[in-house]
């Protein structure tokens, strides 16, 4: 999913796609193998404006794959991130699902 998100050049498009991927996670994350899962994610990517060819190129980009793996390893080492979403604000860790209104209030207190 992360590779498909990085196919977009626009940060706005990346965040929109990320939202859709999280919203539909219970549908795409269940598959018999990685190919089934990838096809489900690609369908979401198509709706966000990505072409099949651009997604194929991203999925085959070994440099991008290695970059994402290294970021994951560093996050796990440095911040003990073991799942998404995990957010750090002023060294306080927020992981798992959060109620939007409560989380928004916590952030607004810090601004």
PDB file of N, CA and C in Angstrom:
ATOM      1  N   UNK A   1       0.832  -1.193   0.000  1.00  0.00           N
ATOM      2  CA  UNK A   1       0.000   0.000   0.000  1.00  0.00           C
ATOM      3  C   UNK A   1       0.877   1.258   0.000  1.00  0.00           C
ATOM      4  N   UNK A   2       1.948   1.235   0.768  1.00  0.00           N
ATOM      5  CA  UNK A   2       2.841   2.395   0.842  1.00  0.00           C
ATOM      6  C   UNK A   2       3.471   2.699  -0.514  1.00  0.00           C
ATOM      7  N   UNK A   3       3.825   1.667  -1.241  1.00  0.00           N
ATOM      8  CA  UNK A   3       4.430   1.891  -2.558  1.00  0.00           C
ATOM      9  C   UNK A   3       3.428   2.566  -3.481  1.00  0.00           C
ATOM     10  N   UNK A   4       2.183   2.126  -3.465  1.00  0.00           N
ATOM     11  CA  UNK A   4       1.152   2.716  -4.321  1.00  0.00           C
ATOM     12  C   UNK A   4       0.929   4.178  -3.939  1.00  0.00           C
ATOM     13  N   UNK A   5       0.920   4.470  -2.649  1.00  0.00           N
ATOM     14  CA  UNK A   5       0.746   5.856  -2.199  1.00  0.00           C
ATOM     15  C   UNK A   5       1.873   6.733  -2.739  1.00  0.00           C
ATOM     16  N   UNK A   6       3.082   6.219  -2.716  1.00  0.00           N
ATOM     17  CA  UNK A   6       4.231   7.004  -3.177  1.00  0.00           C
ATOM     18  C   UNK A   6       4.264   7.182  -4.686  1.00  0.00           C
ATOM     19  N   UNK A   7       3.382   6.526  -5.408  1.00  0.00           N
ATOM     20  CA  UNK A   7       3.300   6.730  -6.864  1.00  0.00           C
ATOM     21  C   UNK A   7       2.801   8.135  -7.187  1.00  0.00           C
ATOM     22  N   UNK A   8       1.990   8.701  -6.296  1.00  0.00           N
ATOM     23  CA  UNK A   8       1.494  10.063  -6.529  1.00  0.00           C
ATOM     24  C   UNK A   8       2.605  11.071  -6.264  1.00  0.00           C
ATOM     25  N   UNK A   9       2.667  12.097  -7.073  1.00  0.00           N
ATOM     26  CA  UNK A   9       3.637  13.178  -6.863  1.00  0.00           C
ATOM     27  C   UNK A   9       3.095  14.233  -5.911  1.00  0.00           C
ATOM     28  N   UNK A  10       1.799  14.416  -5.913  1.00  0.00           N
ATOM     29  CA  UNK A  10       1.154  15.440  -5.099  1.00  0.00           C
ATOM     30  C   UNK A  10       0.894  14.925  -3.683  1.00  0.00           C
ATOM     31  N   UNK A  11       1.301  15.714  -2.680  1.00  0.00           N
ATOM     32  CA  UNK A  11       1.027  15.328  -1.296  1.00  0.00           C
ATOM     33  C   UNK A  11      -0.469  15.254  -1.017  1.00  0.00           C
ATOM     34  N   UNK A  12      -1.237  16.162  -1.624  1.00  0.00           N
ATOM     35  CA  UNK A  12      -2.690  16.118  -1.443  1.00  0.00           C
ATOM     36  C   UNK A  12      -3.250  14.787  -1.927  1.00  0.00           C
ATOM     37  N   UNK A  13      -2.814  14.346  -3.093  1.00  0.00           N
ATOM     38  CA  UNK A  13      -3.275  13.065  -3.653  1.00  0.00           C
ATOM     39  C   UNK A  13      -2.816  11.901  -2.777  1.00  0.00           C
ATOM     40  N   UNK A  14      -1.588  11.993  -2.259  1.00  0.00           N
ATOM     41  CA  UNK A  14      -1.074  10.932  -1.384  1.00  0.00           C
ATOM     42  C   UNK A  14      -1.954  10.797  -0.149  1.00  0.00           C
ATOM     43  N   UNK A  15      -2.300  11.927   0.478  1.00  0.00           N
ATOM     44  CA  UNK A  15      -3.121  11.874   1.687  1.00  0.00           C
ATOM     45  C   UNK A  15      -4.542  11.414   1.391  1.00  0.00           C
ATOM     46  N   UNK A  16      -5.087  11.807   0.242  1.00  0.00           N
ATOM     47  CA  UNK A  16      -6.412  11.330  -0.146  1.00  0.00           C
ATOM     48  C   UNK A  16      -6.398   9.817  -0.338  1.00  0.00           C
ATOM     49  N   UNK A  17      -5.373   9.321  -1.025  1.00  0.00           N
ATOM     50  CA  UNK A  17      -5.258   7.888  -1.252  1.00  0.00           C
ATOM     51  C   UNK A  17      -5.037   7.150   0.068  1.00  0.00           C
ATOM     52  N   UNK A  18      -4.218   7.700   0.928  1.00  0.00           N
ATOM     53  CA  UNK A  18      -3.987   7.090   2.239  1.00  0.00           C
ATOM     54  C   UNK A  18      -5.302   6.953   3.004  1.00  0.00           C
ATOM     55  N   UNK A  19      -6.115   7.995   2.966  1.00  0.00           N
ATOM     56  CA  UNK A  19      -7.416   7.943   3.624  1.00  0.00           C
ATOM     57  C   UNK A  19      -8.300   6.839   3.073  1.00  0.00           C
ATOM     58  N   UNK A  20      -8.305   6.705   1.759  1.00  0.00           N
ATOM     59  CA  UNK A  20      -9.113   5.649   1.125  1.00  0.00           C
ATOM     60  C   UNK A  20      -8.589   4.267   1.477  1.00  0.00           C
ATOM     61  N   UNK A  21      -7.269   4.130   1.511  1.00  0.00           N
ATOM     62  CA  UNK A  21      -6.673   2.834   1.844  1.00  0.00           C
ATOM     63  C   UNK A  21      -7.027   2.440   3.278  1.00  0.00           C
ATOM     64  N   UNK A  22      -6.945   3.397   4.213  1.00  0.00           N
ATOM     65  CA  UNK A  22      -7.342   3.092   5.596  1.00  0.00           C
ATOM     66  C   UNK A  22      -8.830   2.784   5.684  1.00  0.00           C
ATOM     67  N   UNK A  23      -9.629   3.553   4.968  1.00  0.00           N
ATOM     68  CA  UNK A  23     -11.082   3.367   5.011  1.00  0.00           C
ATOM     69  C   UNK A  23     -11.477   1.976   4.505  1.00  0.00           C
ATOM     70  N   UNK A  24     -10.757   1.492   3.508  1.00  0.00           N
ATOM     71  CA  UNK A  24     -11.106   0.220   2.875  1.00  0.00           C
ATOM     72  C   UNK A  24     -10.194  -0.930   3.291  1.00  0.00           C
ATOM     73  N   UNK A  25      -9.433  -0.736   4.345  1.00  0.00           N
ATOM     74  CA  UNK A  25      -8.445  -1.724   4.764  1.00  0.00           C
ATOM     75  C   UNK A  25      -9.067  -3.091   5.056  1.00  0.00           C
ATOM     76  N   UNK A  26     -10.258  -3.093   5.635  1.00  0.00           N
ATOM     77  CA  UNK A  26     -10.882  -4.376   5.968  1.00  0.00           C
ATOM     78  C   UNK A  26     -11.278  -5.160   4.718  1.00  0.00           C
ATOM     79  N   UNK A  27     -11.279  -4.508   3.548  1.00  0.00           N
ATOM     80  CA  UNK A  27     -11.591  -5.196   2.293  1.00  0.00           C
ATOM     81  C   UNK A  27     -10.329  -5.652   1.564  1.00  0.00           C
ATOM     82  N   UNK A  28      -9.328  -4.774   1.447  1.00  0.00           N
ATOM     83  CA  UNK A  28      -8.143  -5.131   0.658  1.00  0.00           C
ATOM     84  C   UNK A  28      -7.146  -5.972   1.432  1.00  0.00           C
ATOM     85  N   UNK A  29      -7.129  -5.863   2.746  1.00  0.00           N
ATOM     86  CA  UNK A  29      -6.113  -6.554   3.539  1.00  0.00           C
ATOM     87  C   UNK A  29      -6.415  -8.034   3.733  1.00  0.00           C
ATOM     88  N   UNK A  30      -7.549  -8.482   3.256  1.00  0.00           N
ATOM     89  CA  UNK A  30      -7.888  -9.903   3.366  1.00  0.00           C
ATOM     90  C   UNK A  30      -7.808 -10.520   1.971  1.00  0.00           C
ATOM     91  N   UNK A  31      -6.824 -11.340   1.793  1.00  0.00           N
ATOM     92  CA  UNK A  31      -6.648 -11.990   0.505  1.00  0.00           C
ATOM     93  C   UNK A  31      -5.865 -13.266   0.683  1.00  0.00           C
ATOM     94  N   UNK A  32      -5.994 -14.128  -0.274  1.00  0.00           N
ATOM     95  CA  UNK A  32      -5.330 -15.419  -0.167  1.00  0.00           C
ATOM     96  C   UNK A  32      -3.816 -15.317  -0.387  1.00  0.00           C
ATOM     97  N   UNK A  33      -3.394 -14.292  -1.109  1.00  0.00           N
ATOM     98  CA  UNK A  33      -1.966 -14.095  -1.303  1.00  0.00           C
ATOM     99  C   UNK A  33      -1.698 -12.630  -1.662  1.00  0.00           C
ATOM    100  N   UNK A  34      -0.426 -12.300  -1.764  1.00  0.00           N
ATOM    101  CA  UNK A  34      -0.027 -10.909  -2.002  1.00  0.00           C
ATOM    102  C   UNK A  34      -0.560 -10.385  -3.327  1.00  0.00           C
ATOM    103  N   UNK A  35      -0.719 -11.236  -4.323  1.00  0.00           N
ATOM    104  CA  UNK A  35      -1.227 -10.790  -5.623  1.00  0.00           C
ATOM    105  C   UNK A  35      -2.675 -10.334  -5.526  1.00  0.00           C
ATOM    106  N   UNK A  36      -3.475 -11.049  -4.738  1.00  0.00           N
ATOM    107  CA  UNK A  36      -4.874 -10.665  -4.539  1.00  0.00           C
ATOM    108  C   UNK A  36      -4.942  -9.333  -3.800  1.00  0.00           C
ATOM    109  N   UNK A  37      -4.107  -9.199  -2.778  1.00  0.00           N
ATOM    110  CA  UNK A  37      -4.062  -7.961  -2.005  1.00  0.00           C
ATOM    111  C   UNK A  37      -3.615  -6.800  -2.891  1.00  0.00           C
ATOM    112  N   UNK A  38      -2.551  -7.005  -3.680  1.00  0.00           N
ATOM    113  CA  UNK A  38      -2.060  -5.943  -4.575  1.00  0.00           C
ATOM    114  C   UNK A  38      -3.120  -5.510  -5.572  1.00  0.00           C
ATOM    115  N   UNK A  39      -3.867  -6.449  -6.129  1.00  0.00           N
ATOM    116  CA  UNK A  39      -4.915  -6.096  -7.085  1.00  0.00           C
ATOM    117  C   UNK A  39      -5.995  -5.248  -6.423  1.00  0.00           C
ATOM    118  N   UNK A  40      -6.340  -5.580  -5.188  1.00  0.00           N
ATOM    119  CA  UNK A  40      -7.341  -4.790  -4.462  1.00  0.00           C
ATOM    120  C   UNK A  40      -6.846  -3.374  -4.215  1.00  0.00           C
ATOM    121  N   UNK A  41      -5.577  -3.242  -3.844  1.00  0.00           N
ATOM    122  CA  UNK A  41      -5.000  -1.913  -3.606  1.00  0.00           C
ATOM    123  C   UNK A  41      -4.909  -1.125  -4.921  1.00  0.00           C
ATOM    124  N   UNK A  42      -4.565  -1.809  -6.008  1.00  0.00           N
ATOM    125  CA  UNK A  42      -4.476  -1.142  -7.308  1.00  0.00           C
ATOM    126  C   UNK A  42      -5.825  -0.568  -7.730  1.00  0.00           C
ATOM    127  N   UNK A  43      -6.908  -1.249  -7.406  1.00  0.00           N
ATOM    128  CA  UNK A  43      -8.242  -0.735  -7.740  1.00  0.00           C
ATOM    129  C   UNK A  43      -8.484   0.593  -7.027  1.00  0.00           C
ATOM    130  N   UNK A  44      -8.035   0.684  -5.786  1.00  0.00           N
ATOM    131  CA  UNK A  44      -8.166   1.939  -5.040  1.00  0.00           C
ATOM    132  C   UNK A  44      -7.271   2.999  -5.680  1.00  0.00           C
ATOM    133  N   UNK A  45      -6.065   2.610  -6.078  1.00  0.00           N
ATOM    134  CA  UNK A  45      -5.140   3.529  -6.734  1.00  0.00           C
ATOM    135  C   UNK A  45      -5.683   4.066  -8.046  1.00  0.00           C
ATOM    136  N   UNK A  46      -6.348   3.209  -8.812  1.00  0.00           N
ATOM    137  CA  UNK A  46      -6.948   3.644 -10.080  1.00  0.00           C
ATOM    138  C   UNK A  46      -7.976   4.738  -9.843  1.00  0.00           C
ATOM    139  N   UNK A  47      -8.777   4.573  -8.794  1.00  0.00           N
ATOM    140  CA  UNK A  47      -9.812   5.562  -8.479  1.00  0.00           C
ATOM    141  C   UNK A  47      -9.209   6.885  -8.028  1.00  0.00           C
ATOM    142  N   UNK A  48      -7.940   6.848  -7.583  1.00  0.00           N
ATOM    143  CA  UNK A  48      -7.289   8.080  -7.135  1.00  0.00           C
ATOM    144  C   UNK A  48      -6.561   8.790  -8.278  1.00  0.00           C
ATOM    145  N   UNK A  49      -6.629   8.213  -9.477  1.00  0.00           N
ATOM    146  CA  UNK A  49      -6.011   8.866 -10.623  1.00  0.00           C
ATOM    147  C   UNK A  49      -4.707   8.249 -11.093  1.00  0.00           C
ATOM    148  N   UNK A  50      -4.258   7.189 -10.448  1.00  0.00           N
ATOM    149  CA  UNK A  50      -3.036   6.522 -10.907  1.00  0.00           C
ATOM    150  C   UNK A  50      -3.363   5.579 -12.063  1.00  0.00           C
ATOM    151  N   UNK A  51      -2.412   5.397 -12.956  1.00  0.00           N
ATOM    152  CA  UNK A  51      -2.600   4.443 -14.045  1.00  0.00           C
ATOM    153  C   UNK A  51      -2.034   3.088 -13.628  1.00  0.00           C
ATOM    154  N   UNK A  52      -2.500   2.039 -14.284  1.00  0.00           N
ATOM    155  CA  UNK A  52      -1.966   0.700 -14.012  1.00  0.00           C
ATOM    156  C   UNK A  52      -0.457   0.664 -14.271  1.00  0.00           C
ATOM    157  N   UNK A  53      -0.025   1.346 -15.335  1.00  0.00           N
ATOM    158  CA  UNK A  53       1.384   1.347 -15.693  1.00  0.00           C
ATOM    159  C   UNK A  53       2.236   2.038 -14.624  1.00  0.00           C
ATOM    160  N   UNK A  54       1.765   3.167 -14.112  1.00  0.00           N
ATOM    161  CA  UNK A  54       2.555   3.864 -13.086  1.00  0.00           C
ATOM    162  C   UNK A  54       2.628   3.030 -11.805  1.00  0.00           C
ATOM    163  N   UNK A  55       1.538   2.351 -11.450  1.00  0.00           N
ATOM    164  CA  UNK A  55       1.565   1.502 -10.255  1.00  0.00           C
ATOM    165  C   UNK A  55       2.488   0.309 -10.462  1.00  0.00           C
ATOM    166  N   UNK A  56       2.475  -0.265 -11.660  1.00  0.00           N
ATOM    167  CA  UNK A  56       3.361  -1.395 -11.973  1.00  0.00           C
ATOM    168  C   UNK A  56       4.817  -0.957 -11.825  1.00  0.00           C
ATOM    169  N   UNK A  57       5.140   0.211 -12.377  1.00  0.00           N
ATOM    170  CA  UNK A  57       6.507   0.733 -12.269  1.00  0.00           C
ATOM    171  C   UNK A  57       6.914   0.957 -10.817  1.00  0.00           C
ATOM    172  N   UNK A  58       5.998   1.483 -10.017  1.00  0.00           N
ATOM    173  CA  UNK A  58       6.305   1.710  -8.599  1.00  0.00           C
ATOM    174  C   UNK A  58       6.527   0.390  -7.865  1.00  0.00           C
ATOM    175  N   UNK A  59       5.663  -0.582  -8.128  1.00  0.00           N
ATOM    176  CA  UNK A  59       5.776  -1.876  -7.455  1.00  0.00           C
ATOM    177  C   UNK A  59       7.054  -2.620  -7.842  1.00  0.00           C
ATOM    178  N   UNK A  60       7.581  -2.344  -9.018  1.00  0.00           N
ATOM    179  CA  UNK A  60       8.809  -3.006  -9.477  1.00  0.00           C
ATOM    180  C   UNK A  60      10.061  -2.205  -9.149  1.00  0.00           C
ATOM    181  N   UNK A  61       9.906  -1.034  -8.545  1.00  0.00           N
ATOM    182  CA  UNK A  61      11.033  -0.158  -8.234  1.00  0.00           C
ATOM    183  C   UNK A  61      11.736  -0.659  -6.968  1.00  0.00           C
ATOM    184  N   UNK A  62      12.844  -1.350  -7.155  1.00  0.00           N
ATOM    185  CA  UNK A  62      13.563  -1.944  -6.020  1.00  0.00           C
ATOM    186  C   UNK A  62      14.155  -0.886  -5.087  1.00  0.00           C
ATOM    187  N   UNK A  63      14.551   0.252  -5.629  1.00  0.00           N
ATOM    188  CA  UNK A  63      15.086   1.335  -4.796  1.00  0.00           C
ATOM    189  C   UNK A  63      14.007   1.839  -3.846  1.00  0.00           C
ATOM    190  N   UNK A  64      12.806   2.031  -4.366  1.00  0.00           N
ATOM    191  CA  UNK A  64      11.689   2.481  -3.543  1.00  0.00           C
ATOM    192  C   UNK A  64      11.335   1.429  -2.488  1.00  0.00           C
ATOM    193  N   UNK A  65      11.334   0.163  -2.875  1.00  0.00           N
ATOM    194  CA  UNK A  65      11.059  -0.913  -1.922  1.00  0.00           C
ATOM    195  C   UNK A  65      12.077  -0.906  -0.780  1.00  0.00           C
ATOM    196  N   UNK A  66      13.350  -0.744  -1.122  1.00  0.00           N
ATOM    197  CA  UNK A  66      14.409  -0.729  -0.108  1.00  0.00           C
ATOM    198  C   UNK A  66      14.282   0.494   0.795  1.00  0.00           C
ATOM    199  N   UNK A  67      13.926   1.642   0.218  1.00  0.00           N
ATOM    200  CA  UNK A  67      13.750   2.863   1.004  1.00  0.00           C
ATOM    201  C   UNK A  67      12.637   2.680   2.035  1.00  0.00           C
ATOM    202  N   UNK A  68      11.522   2.120   1.610  1.00  0.00           N
ATOM    203  CA  UNK A  68      10.394   1.899   2.520  1.00  0.00           C
ATOM    204  C   UNK A  68      10.780   0.901   3.613  1.00  0.00           C
ATOM    205  N   UNK A  69      11.475  -0.163   3.245  1.00  0.00           N
ATOM    206  CA  UNK A  69      11.920  -1.147   4.233  1.00  0.00           C
ATOM    207  C   UNK A  69      12.860  -0.506   5.246  1.00  0.00           C
ATOM    208  N   UNK A  70      13.815   0.307   4.780  1.00  0.00           N
ATOM    209  CA  UNK A  70      14.750   0.973   5.692  1.00  0.00           C
ATOM    210  C   UNK A  70      14.032   1.933   6.630  1.00  0.00           C
ATOM    211  N   UNK A  71      13.044   2.661   6.114  1.00  0.00           N
ATOM    212  CA  UNK A  71      12.264   3.566   6.968  1.00  0.00           C
ATOM    213  C   UNK A  71      11.515   2.787   8.040  1.00  0.00           C
ATOM    214  N   UNK A  72      10.970   1.655   7.660  1.00  0.00           N
ATOM    215  CA  UNK A  72      10.239   0.823   8.627  1.00  0.00           C
ATOM    216  C   UNK A  72      11.177   0.291   9.712  1.00  0.00           C
ATOM    217  N   UNK A  73      12.341  -0.181   9.295  1.00  0.00           N
ATOM    218  CA  UNK A  73      13.319  -0.703  10.255  1.00  0.00           C
ATOM    219  C   UNK A  73      13.760   0.400  11.210  1.00  0.00           C
ATOM    220  N   UNK A  74      14.060   1.592  10.684  1.00  0.00           N
ATOM    221  CA  UNK A  74      14.474   2.713  11.535  1.00  0.00           C
ATOM    222  C   UNK A  74      13.368   3.139  12.491  1.00  0.00           C
ATOM    223  N   UNK A  75      12.139   3.183  12.000  1.00  0.00           N
ATOM    224  CA  UNK A  75      11.011   3.561  12.861  1.00  0.00           C
ATOM    225  C   UNK A  75      10.846   2.552  13.982  1.00  0.00           C
ATOM    226  N   UNK A  76      10.979   1.294  13.643  1.00  0.00           N
ATOM    227  CA  UNK A  76      10.833   0.250  14.660  1.00  0.00           C
ATOM    228  C   UNK A  76      11.945   0.351  15.702  1.00  0.00           C
ATOM    229  N   UNK A  77      13.174   0.574  15.246  1.00  0.00           N
ATOM    230  CA  UNK A  77      14.314   0.690  16.158  1.00  0.00           C
ATOM    231  C   UNK A  77      14.209   1.941  17.033  1.00  0.00           C
ATOM    232  N   UNK A  78      13.974   3.083  16.403  1.00  0.00           N
ATOM    233  CA  UNK A  78      14.032   4.360  17.103  1.00  0.00           C
ATOM    234  C   UNK A  78      12.773   4.714  17.884  1.00  0.00           C
ATOM    235  N   UNK A  79      11.629   4.240  17.422  1.00  0.00           N
ATOM    236  CA  UNK A  79      10.369   4.664  18.039  1.00  0.00           C
ATOM    237  C   UNK A  79       9.479   3.511  18.486  1.00  0.00           C
ATOM    238  N   UNK A  80       9.950   2.300  18.363  1.00  0.00           N
ATOM    239  CA  UNK A  80       9.173   1.116  18.734  1.00  0.00           C
ATOM    240  C   UNK A  80       7.812   1.088  18.031  1.00  0.00           C
ATOM    241  N   UNK A  81       7.799   1.475  16.768  1.00  0.00           N
ATOM    242  CA  UNK A  81       6.567   1.439  15.981  1.00  0.00           C
ATOM    243  C   UNK A  81       6.404   0.027  15.454  1.00  0.00           C
ATOM    244  N   UNK A  82       5.304  -0.582  15.828  1.00  0.00           N
ATOM    245  CA  UNK A  82       5.033  -1.949  15.408  1.00  0.00           C
ATOM    246  C   UNK A  82       3.739  -2.062  14.615  1.00  0.00           C
ATOM    247  N   UNK A  83       2.968  -0.975  14.548  1.00  0.00           N
ATOM    248  CA  UNK A  83       1.714  -1.009  13.793  1.00  0.00           C
ATOM    249  C   UNK A  83       1.373   0.399  13.328  1.00  0.00           C
ATOM    250  N   UNK A  84       0.451   0.462  12.376  1.00  0.00           N
ATOM    251  CA  UNK A  84      -0.047   1.752  11.924  1.00  0.00           C
ATOM    252  C   UNK A  84      -1.531   1.826  12.224  1.00  0.00           C
ATOM    253  N   UNK A  85      -2.038   2.988  12.494  1.00  0.00           N
ATOM    254  CA  UNK A  85      -1.305   4.238  12.597  1.00  0.00           C
ATOM    255  C   UNK A  85      -0.606   4.377  13.950  1.00  0.00           C
ATOM    256  N   UNK A  86       0.574   4.932  13.945  1.00  0.00           N
ATOM    257  CA  UNK A  86       1.297   5.316  15.148  1.00  0.00           C
ATOM    258  C   UNK A  86       1.762   6.745  14.943  1.00  0.00           C
ATOM    259  N   UNK A  87       1.452   7.598  15.904  1.00  0.00           N
ATOM    260  CA  UNK A  87       1.793   9.014  15.800  1.00  0.00           C
ATOM    261  C   UNK A  87       2.508   9.429  17.072  1.00  0.00           C
ATOM    262  N   UNK A  88       3.579  10.199  16.913  1.00  0.00           N
ATOM    263  CA  UNK A  88       4.281  10.784  18.055  1.00  0.00           C
ATOM    264  C   UNK A  88       4.047  12.282  18.034  1.00  0.00           C
ATOM    265  N   UNK A  89       3.647  12.821  19.178  1.00  0.00           N
ATOM    266  CA  UNK A  89       3.522  14.260  19.346  1.00  0.00           C
ATOM    267  C   UNK A  89       4.238  14.617  20.641  1.00  0.00           C
ATOM    268  N   UNK A  90       5.275  15.441  20.518  1.00  0.00           N
ATOM    269  CA  UNK A  90       6.077  15.832  21.688  1.00  0.00           C
ATOM    270  C   UNK A  90       6.497  14.623  22.519  1.00  0.00           C
ATOM    271  N   UNK A  91       7.003  13.621  21.842  1.00  0.00           N
ATOM    272  CA  UNK A  91       7.544  12.401  22.444  1.00  0.00           C
ATOM    273  C   UNK A  91       6.488  11.509  23.089  1.00  0.00           C
ATOM    274  N   UNK A  92       5.207  11.838  22.927  1.00  0.00           N
ATOM    275  CA  UNK A  92       4.148  10.964  23.437  1.00  0.00           C
ATOM    276  C   UNK A  92       3.646  10.112  22.278  1.00  0.00           C
ATOM    277  N   UNK A  93       3.564   8.814  22.521  1.00  0.00           N
ATOM    278  CA  UNK A  93       3.191   7.868  21.481  1.00  0.00           C
ATOM    279  C   UNK A  93       1.682   7.619  21.492  1.00  0.00           C
ATOM    280  N   UNK A  94       1.075   7.726  20.310  1.00  0.00           N
ATOM    281  CA  UNK A  94      -0.332   7.407  20.100  1.00  0.00           C
ATOM    282  C   UNK A  94      -0.370   6.298  19.058  1.00  0.00           C
ATOM    283  N   UNK A  95      -0.798   5.106  19.453  1.00  0.00           N
ATOM    284  CA  UNK A  95      -0.884   4.058  18.445  1.00  0.00           C
ATOM    285  C   UNK A  95      -2.266   3.416  18.478  1.00  0.00           C
ATOM    286  N   UNK A  96      -2.572   2.727  17.414  1.00  0.00           N
ATOM    287  CA  UNK A  96      -3.886   2.107  17.293  1.00  0.00           C
ATOM    288  C   UNK A  96      -4.941   3.107  16.873  1.00  0.00           C
ATOM    289  N   UNK A  97      -6.166   2.694  16.980  1.00  0.00           N
ATOM    290  CA  UNK A  97      -7.293   3.525  16.554  1.00  0.00           C
ATOM    291  C   UNK A  97      -7.624   4.552  17.634  1.00  0.00           C
ATOM    292  N   UNK A  98      -7.948   5.779  17.193  1.00  0.00           N
ATOM    293  CA  UNK A  98      -8.296   6.849  18.120  1.00  0.00           C
ATOM    294  C   UNK A  98      -9.588   7.525  17.683  1.00  0.00           C
ATOM    295  N   UNK A  99     -10.318   7.970  18.655  1.00  0.00           N
ATOM    296  CA  UNK A  99     -11.506   8.761  18.376  1.00  0.00           C
ATOM    297  C   UNK A  99     -11.044  10.123  17.861  1.00  0.00           C
ATOM    298  N   UNK A 100     -11.527  10.527  16.700  1.00  0.00           N
ATOM    299  CA  UNK A 100     -11.068  11.760  16.054  1.00  0.00           C
ATOM    300  C   UNK A 100     -11.250  12.979  16.950  1.00  0.00           C
ATOM    301  N   UNK A 101     -12.424  13.130  17.564  1.00  0.00           N
ATOM    302  CA  UNK A 101     -12.694  14.331  18.362  1.00  0.00           C
ATOM    303  C   UNK A 101     -11.755  14.434  19.558  1.00  0.00           C
ATOM    304  N   UNK A 102     -11.513  13.321  20.240  1.00  0.00           N
ATOM    305  CA  UNK A 102     -10.606  13.333  21.393  1.00  0.00           C
ATOM    306  C   UNK A 102      -9.171  13.623  20.938  1.00  0.00           C
ATOM    307  N   UNK A 103      -8.791  13.030  19.837  1.00  0.00           N
ATOM    308  CA  UNK A 103      -7.431  13.233  19.328  1.00  0.00           C
ATOM    309  C   UNK A 103      -7.241  14.670  18.874  1.00  0.00           C
ATOM    310  N   UNK A 104      -8.258  15.225  18.229  1.00  0.00           N
ATOM    311  CA  UNK A 104      -8.215  16.617  17.787  1.00  0.00           C
ATOM    312  C   UNK A 104      -8.054  17.548  18.987  1.00  0.00           C
ATOM    313  N   UNK A 105      -8.791  17.291  20.062  1.00  0.00           N
ATOM    314  CA  UNK A 105      -8.678  18.116  21.270  1.00  0.00           C
ATOM    315  C   UNK A 105      -7.269  18.048  21.847  1.00  0.00           C
ATOM    316  N   UNK A 106      -6.686  16.832  21.870  1.00  0.00           N
ATOM    317  CA  UNK A 106      -5.336  16.682  22.384  1.00  0.00           C
ATOM    318  C   UNK A 106      -4.344  17.483  21.565  1.00  0.00           C
ATOM    319  N   UNK A 107      -4.508  17.489  20.269  1.00  0.00           N
ATOM    320  CA  UNK A 107      -3.609  18.250  19.389  1.00  0.00           C
ATOM    321  C   UNK A 107      -3.813  19.750  19.582  1.00  0.00           C
ATOM    322  N   UNK A 108      -5.068  20.184  19.648  1.00  0.00           N
ATOM    323  CA  UNK A 108      -5.364  21.617  19.798  1.00  0.00           C
ATOM    324  C   UNK A 108      -4.806  22.177  21.099  1.00  0.00           C
ATOM    325  N   UNK A 109      -4.767  21.361  22.154  1.00  0.00           N
ATOM    326  CA  UNK A 109      -4.183  21.806  23.426  1.00  0.00           C
ATOM    327  C   UNK A 109      -2.696  22.115  23.283  1.00  0.00           C
ATOM    328  N   UNK A 110      -2.058  21.418  22.363  1.00  0.00           N
ATOM    329  CA  UNK A 110      -0.615  21.591  22.168  1.00  0.00           C
ATOM    330  C   UNK A 110      -0.264  22.741  21.245  1.00  0.00           C
ATOM    331  N   UNK A 111      -1.248  23.254  20.513  1.00  0.00           N
ATOM    332  CA  UNK A 111      -0.971  24.344  19.561  1.00  0.00           C
ATOM    333  C   UNK A 111      -0.937  25.703  20.229  1.00  0.00           C
TER     334      UNK A 111
END
